Amino acid sequence: MVKPTKLTNSLRDLRTERGITQADLAMQLGVTRQTVIAIELGKYSPSLEVAFQIARILDVTLEDVFHYPA
């Protein structure tokens, strides 16, 4: 069983505010829609490269998207 990550995110809110679907984001990232869903649900932590790509696509900082507890 995969242990959920402590990393949380605002991906769903930021994505929907911009009118980007999960499928559109997945295509831009070169991943599956299921991967985007898993990231949004906190079941999967993206690679650093994908995390930066997400922030760039959404035109926000990495810290605006992803949050790690202190």
Short mmCIF file of N, CA, C and O in Angstrom, two decimals:
data_model
loop_
_atom_site.label_atom_id
_atom_site.label_comp_id
_atom_site.label_asym_id
_atom_site.label_seq_id
_atom_site.Cartn_x
_atom_site.Cartn_y
_atom_site.Cartn_z
N MET A 1 0.83 -1.18 0.00
CA MET A 1 0.00 0.00 0.00
C MET A 1 0.88 1.25 0.00
O MET A 1 1.85 1.33 0.73
N VAL A 2 0.51 2.23 -0.83
CA VAL A 2 1.27 3.46 -0.94
C VAL A 2 0.88 4.41 0.18
O VAL A 2 -0.30 4.63 0.44
N LYS A 3 1.88 4.93 0.86
CA LYS A 3 1.64 5.88 1.94
C LYS A 3 1.42 7.27 1.36
O LYS A 3 2.24 7.76 0.58
N PRO A 4 0.31 7.94 1.70
CA PRO A 4 0.07 9.29 1.19
C PRO A 4 1.17 10.25 1.64
O PRO A 4 1.74 10.11 2.72
N THR A 5 1.45 11.22 0.82
CA THR A 5 2.48 12.20 1.11
C THR A 5 1.97 13.26 2.10
O THR A 5 0.77 13.45 2.22
N LYS A 6 2.88 13.92 2.78
CA LYS A 6 2.52 15.03 3.66
C LYS A 6 2.36 16.32 2.86
O LYS A 6 1.84 17.30 3.37
N LEU A 7 2.80 16.29 1.62
CA LEU A 7 2.71 17.43 0.74
C LEU A 7 1.25 17.69 0.38
O LEU A 7 0.55 16.79 -0.04
N THR A 8 0.79 18.90 0.60
CA THR A 8 -0.57 19.26 0.21
C THR A 8 -0.48 20.26 -0.94
O THR A 8 0.61 20.77 -1.24
N ASN A 9 -1.61 20.52 -1.56
CA ASN A 9 -1.56 21.44 -2.69
C ASN A 9 -2.88 22.16 -2.90
O ASN A 9 -3.91 21.74 -2.39
N SER A 10 -2.80 23.21 -3.68
CA SER A 10 -3.97 24.00 -4.08
C SER A 10 -4.22 23.83 -5.57
O SER A 10 -4.82 24.69 -6.20
N LEU A 11 -3.76 22.73 -6.12
CA LEU A 11 -3.80 22.53 -7.56
C LEU A 11 -5.22 22.62 -8.11
O LEU A 11 -5.47 23.33 -9.09
N ARG A 12 -6.15 21.91 -7.51
CA ARG A 12 -7.52 21.90 -8.04
C ARG A 12 -8.11 23.31 -8.09
O ARG A 12 -8.69 23.73 -9.09
N ASP A 13 -7.97 24.05 -7.00
CA ASP A 13 -8.52 25.41 -6.95
C ASP A 13 -7.87 26.31 -8.00
O ASP A 13 -8.55 27.04 -8.73
N LEU A 14 -6.54 26.28 -8.07
CA LEU A 14 -5.83 27.12 -9.03
C LEU A 14 -6.17 26.73 -10.46
O LEU A 14 -6.34 27.60 -11.32
N ARG A 15 -6.28 25.44 -10.72
CA ARG A 15 -6.57 24.96 -12.06
C ARG A 15 -7.98 25.38 -12.49
O ARG A 15 -8.16 25.91 -13.59
N THR A 16 -8.96 25.19 -11.61
CA THR A 16 -10.33 25.53 -11.97
C THR A 16 -10.53 27.04 -12.09
O THR A 16 -11.31 27.49 -12.94
N GLU A 17 -9.83 27.83 -11.28
CA GLU A 17 -9.90 29.29 -11.39
C GLU A 17 -9.47 29.76 -12.77
O GLU A 17 -9.94 30.79 -13.26
N ARG A 18 -8.57 29.00 -13.39
CA ARG A 18 -8.04 29.37 -14.70
C ARG A 18 -8.77 28.68 -15.85
O ARG A 18 -8.42 28.85 -17.01
N GLY A 19 -9.77 27.87 -15.51
CA GLY A 19 -10.55 27.20 -16.54
C GLY A 19 -9.80 26.09 -17.26
O GLY A 19 -10.11 25.78 -18.40
N ILE A 20 -8.83 25.50 -16.57
CA ILE A 20 -8.04 24.41 -17.15
C ILE A 20 -8.59 23.09 -16.64
O ILE A 20 -8.72 22.90 -15.43
N THR A 21 -8.90 22.18 -17.55
CA THR A 21 -9.39 20.86 -17.13
C THR A 21 -8.22 19.97 -16.73
O THR A 21 -7.07 20.25 -17.07
N GLN A 22 -8.54 18.90 -16.02
CA GLN A 22 -7.51 17.92 -15.67
C GLN A 22 -6.86 17.37 -16.93
O GLN A 22 -5.65 17.18 -16.98
N ALA A 23 -7.67 17.10 -17.94
CA ALA A 23 -7.15 16.54 -19.19
C ALA A 23 -6.22 17.53 -19.89
O ALA A 23 -5.16 17.14 -20.41
N ASP A 24 -6.59 18.82 -19.91
CA ASP A 24 -5.74 19.84 -20.53
C ASP A 24 -4.40 19.95 -19.80
O ASP A 24 -3.35 20.01 -20.43
N LEU A 25 -4.46 19.97 -18.47
CA LEU A 25 -3.23 20.07 -17.69
C LEU A 25 -2.36 18.84 -17.91
O LEU A 25 -1.15 18.96 -18.12
N ALA A 26 -2.97 17.67 -17.91
CA ALA A 26 -2.22 16.44 -18.14
C ALA A 26 -1.52 16.47 -19.49
O ALA A 26 -0.34 16.10 -19.59
N MET A 27 -2.21 16.93 -20.52
CA MET A 27 -1.62 16.98 -21.85
C MET A 27 -0.43 17.94 -21.88
O MET A 27 0.62 17.62 -22.44
N GLN A 28 -0.58 19.09 -21.24
CA GLN A 28 0.52 20.06 -21.21
C GLN A 28 1.72 19.54 -20.44
O GLN A 28 2.87 19.87 -20.76
N LEU A 29 1.46 18.72 -19.42
CA LEU A 29 2.54 18.16 -18.60
C LEU A 29 3.15 16.90 -19.20
O LEU A 29 4.23 16.49 -18.80
N GLY A 30 2.41 16.25 -20.09
CA GLY A 30 2.89 14.98 -20.65
C GLY A 30 2.68 13.83 -19.69
O GLY A 30 3.46 12.88 -19.66
N VAL A 31 1.62 13.91 -18.90
CA VAL A 31 1.27 12.84 -17.96
C VAL A 31 -0.18 12.45 -18.21
O VAL A 31 -0.88 13.08 -19.00
N THR A 32 -0.65 11.43 -17.53
CA THR A 32 -2.05 11.02 -17.68
C THR A 32 -2.95 11.87 -16.79
O THR A 32 -2.51 12.47 -15.81
N ARG A 33 -4.24 11.88 -17.14
CA ARG A 33 -5.23 12.56 -16.31
C ARG A 33 -5.27 11.94 -14.92
O ARG A 33 -5.45 12.65 -13.92
N GLN A 34 -5.07 10.63 -14.84
CA GLN A 34 -5.06 9.95 -13.55
C GLN A 34 -3.93 10.47 -12.66
O GLN A 34 -4.08 10.55 -11.44
N THR A 35 -2.81 10.84 -13.27
CA THR A 35 -1.69 11.40 -12.50
C THR A 35 -2.09 12.74 -11.91
O THR A 35 -1.81 13.03 -10.74
N VAL A 36 -2.75 13.58 -12.70
CA VAL A 36 -3.21 14.88 -12.21
C VAL A 36 -4.19 14.68 -11.06
O VAL A 36 -4.10 15.36 -10.03
N ILE A 37 -5.11 13.73 -11.21
CA ILE A 37 -6.08 13.44 -10.15
C ILE A 37 -5.34 13.01 -8.88
O ILE A 37 -5.66 13.49 -7.78
N ALA A 38 -4.37 12.13 -9.00
CA ALA A 38 -3.62 11.65 -7.84
C ALA A 38 -2.86 12.78 -7.15
O ALA A 38 -2.79 12.84 -5.92
N ILE A 39 -2.30 13.69 -7.93
CA ILE A 39 -1.59 14.84 -7.34
C ILE A 39 -2.59 15.71 -6.59
O ILE A 39 -2.34 16.10 -5.44
N GLU A 40 -3.73 16.01 -7.22
CA GLU A 40 -4.73 16.86 -6.56
C GLU A 40 -5.23 16.25 -5.25
O GLU A 40 -5.48 16.97 -4.29
N LEU A 41 -5.36 14.93 -5.22
CA LEU A 41 -5.85 14.26 -4.02
C LEU A 41 -4.77 14.03 -2.97
O LEU A 41 -5.04 13.52 -1.89
N GLY A 42 -3.52 14.38 -3.29
CA GLY A 42 -2.42 14.18 -2.35
C GLY A 42 -1.98 12.74 -2.24
O GLY A 42 -1.29 12.37 -1.29
N LYS A 43 -2.35 11.93 -3.21
CA LYS A 43 -1.94 10.52 -3.21
C LYS A 43 -0.61 10.32 -3.91
O LYS A 43 -0.04 9.23 -3.86
N TYR A 44 -0.13 11.34 -4.59
CA TYR A 44 1.10 11.24 -5.36
C TYR A 44 1.80 12.58 -5.33
O TYR A 44 1.18 13.62 -5.55
N SER A 45 3.11 12.56 -5.07
CA SER A 45 3.91 13.77 -5.13
C SER A 45 4.61 13.81 -6.48
O SER A 45 5.32 12.87 -6.84
N PRO A 46 4.43 14.90 -7.21
CA PRO A 46 5.07 14.97 -8.52
C PRO A 46 6.58 15.14 -8.39
O PRO A 46 7.07 15.57 -7.33
N SER A 47 7.27 14.83 -9.46
CA SER A 47 8.71 15.10 -9.49
C SER A 47 8.90 16.61 -9.40
O SER A 47 7.97 17.39 -9.65
N LEU A 48 10.08 17.02 -9.06
CA LEU A 48 10.38 18.45 -8.96
C LEU A 48 10.16 19.13 -10.31
O LEU A 48 9.59 20.22 -10.39
N GLU A 49 10.55 18.46 -11.37
CA GLU A 49 10.37 19.02 -12.71
C GLU A 49 8.89 19.23 -13.03
O GLU A 49 8.50 20.30 -13.51
N VAL A 50 8.06 18.24 -12.75
CA VAL A 50 6.62 18.37 -13.00
C VAL A 50 6.01 19.44 -12.10
O VAL A 50 5.16 20.22 -12.54
N ALA A 51 6.46 19.53 -10.86
CA ALA A 51 5.95 20.56 -9.95
C ALA A 51 6.24 21.96 -10.51
O ALA A 51 5.36 22.83 -10.50
N PHE A 52 7.45 22.17 -11.01
CA PHE A 52 7.79 23.46 -11.60
C PHE A 52 6.97 23.73 -12.86
O PHE A 52 6.53 24.85 -13.10
N GLN A 53 6.74 22.69 -13.66
CA GLN A 53 5.92 22.84 -14.86
C GLN A 53 4.49 23.25 -14.49
O GLN A 53 3.90 24.11 -15.15
N ILE A 54 3.94 22.63 -13.46
CA ILE A 54 2.59 22.97 -13.00
C ILE A 54 2.53 24.44 -12.62
O ILE A 54 1.63 25.17 -13.04
N ALA A 55 3.48 24.89 -11.82
CA ALA A 55 3.50 26.29 -11.39
C ALA A 55 3.62 27.22 -12.59
O ALA A 55 2.94 28.25 -12.65
N ARG A 56 4.45 26.86 -13.55
CA ARG A 56 4.64 27.70 -14.73
C ARG A 56 3.35 27.77 -15.55
O ARG A 56 2.94 28.85 -15.98
N ILE A 57 2.70 26.63 -15.76
CA ILE A 57 1.45 26.60 -16.53
C ILE A 57 0.38 27.44 -15.85
O ILE A 57 -0.37 28.16 -16.51
N LEU A 58 0.31 27.37 -14.53
CA LEU A 58 -0.70 28.13 -13.78
C LEU A 58 -0.28 29.58 -13.53
O LEU A 58 -1.05 30.36 -12.99
N ASP A 59 0.96 29.91 -13.89
CA ASP A 59 1.51 31.26 -13.72
C ASP A 59 1.49 31.70 -12.26
O ASP A 59 1.03 32.80 -11.92
N VAL A 60 1.97 30.81 -11.40
CA VAL A 60 2.09 31.08 -9.96
C VAL A 60 3.44 30.55 -9.49
O VAL A 60 4.14 29.88 -10.22
N THR A 61 3.77 30.82 -8.23
CA THR A 61 5.00 30.27 -7.68
C THR A 61 4.77 28.83 -7.23
O THR A 61 3.62 28.40 -7.03
N LEU A 62 5.84 28.12 -7.07
CA LEU A 62 5.77 26.74 -6.58
C LEU A 62 5.08 26.69 -5.22
O LEU A 62 4.26 25.80 -4.96
N GLU A 63 5.38 27.67 -4.38
CA GLU A 63 4.79 27.72 -3.04
C GLU A 63 3.30 28.04 -3.07
O GLU A 63 2.58 27.72 -2.12
N ASP A 64 2.82 28.64 -4.15
CA ASP A 64 1.38 28.89 -4.28
C ASP A 64 0.63 27.59 -4.55
O ASP A 64 -0.53 27.46 -4.19
N VAL A 65 1.31 26.64 -5.16
CA VAL A 65 0.68 25.36 -5.52
C VAL A 65 0.86 24.31 -4.43
O VAL A 65 -0.08 23.67 -4.00
N PHE A 66 2.10 24.15 -3.97
CA PHE A 66 2.43 23.06 -3.05
C PHE A 66 2.80 23.58 -1.67
O PHE A 66 3.47 24.59 -1.53
N HIS A 67 2.36 22.83 -0.66
CA HIS A 67 2.57 23.23 0.74
C HIS A 67 3.10 22.01 1.51
O HIS A 67 2.53 20.93 1.43
N TYR A 68 4.16 22.23 2.27
CA TYR A 68 4.72 21.16 3.10
C TYR A 68 4.72 21.63 4.54
O TYR A 68 5.22 22.73 4.84
N PRO A 69 4.17 20.82 5.45
CA PRO A 69 4.09 21.27 6.85
C PRO A 69 5.48 21.47 7.47
O PRO A 69 6.39 20.71 7.18
N ALA A 70 5.58 22.46 8.30
CA ALA A 70 6.87 22.77 8.95
C ALA A 70 7.22 21.75 10.00
O ALA A 70 6.45 21.04 10.52
#
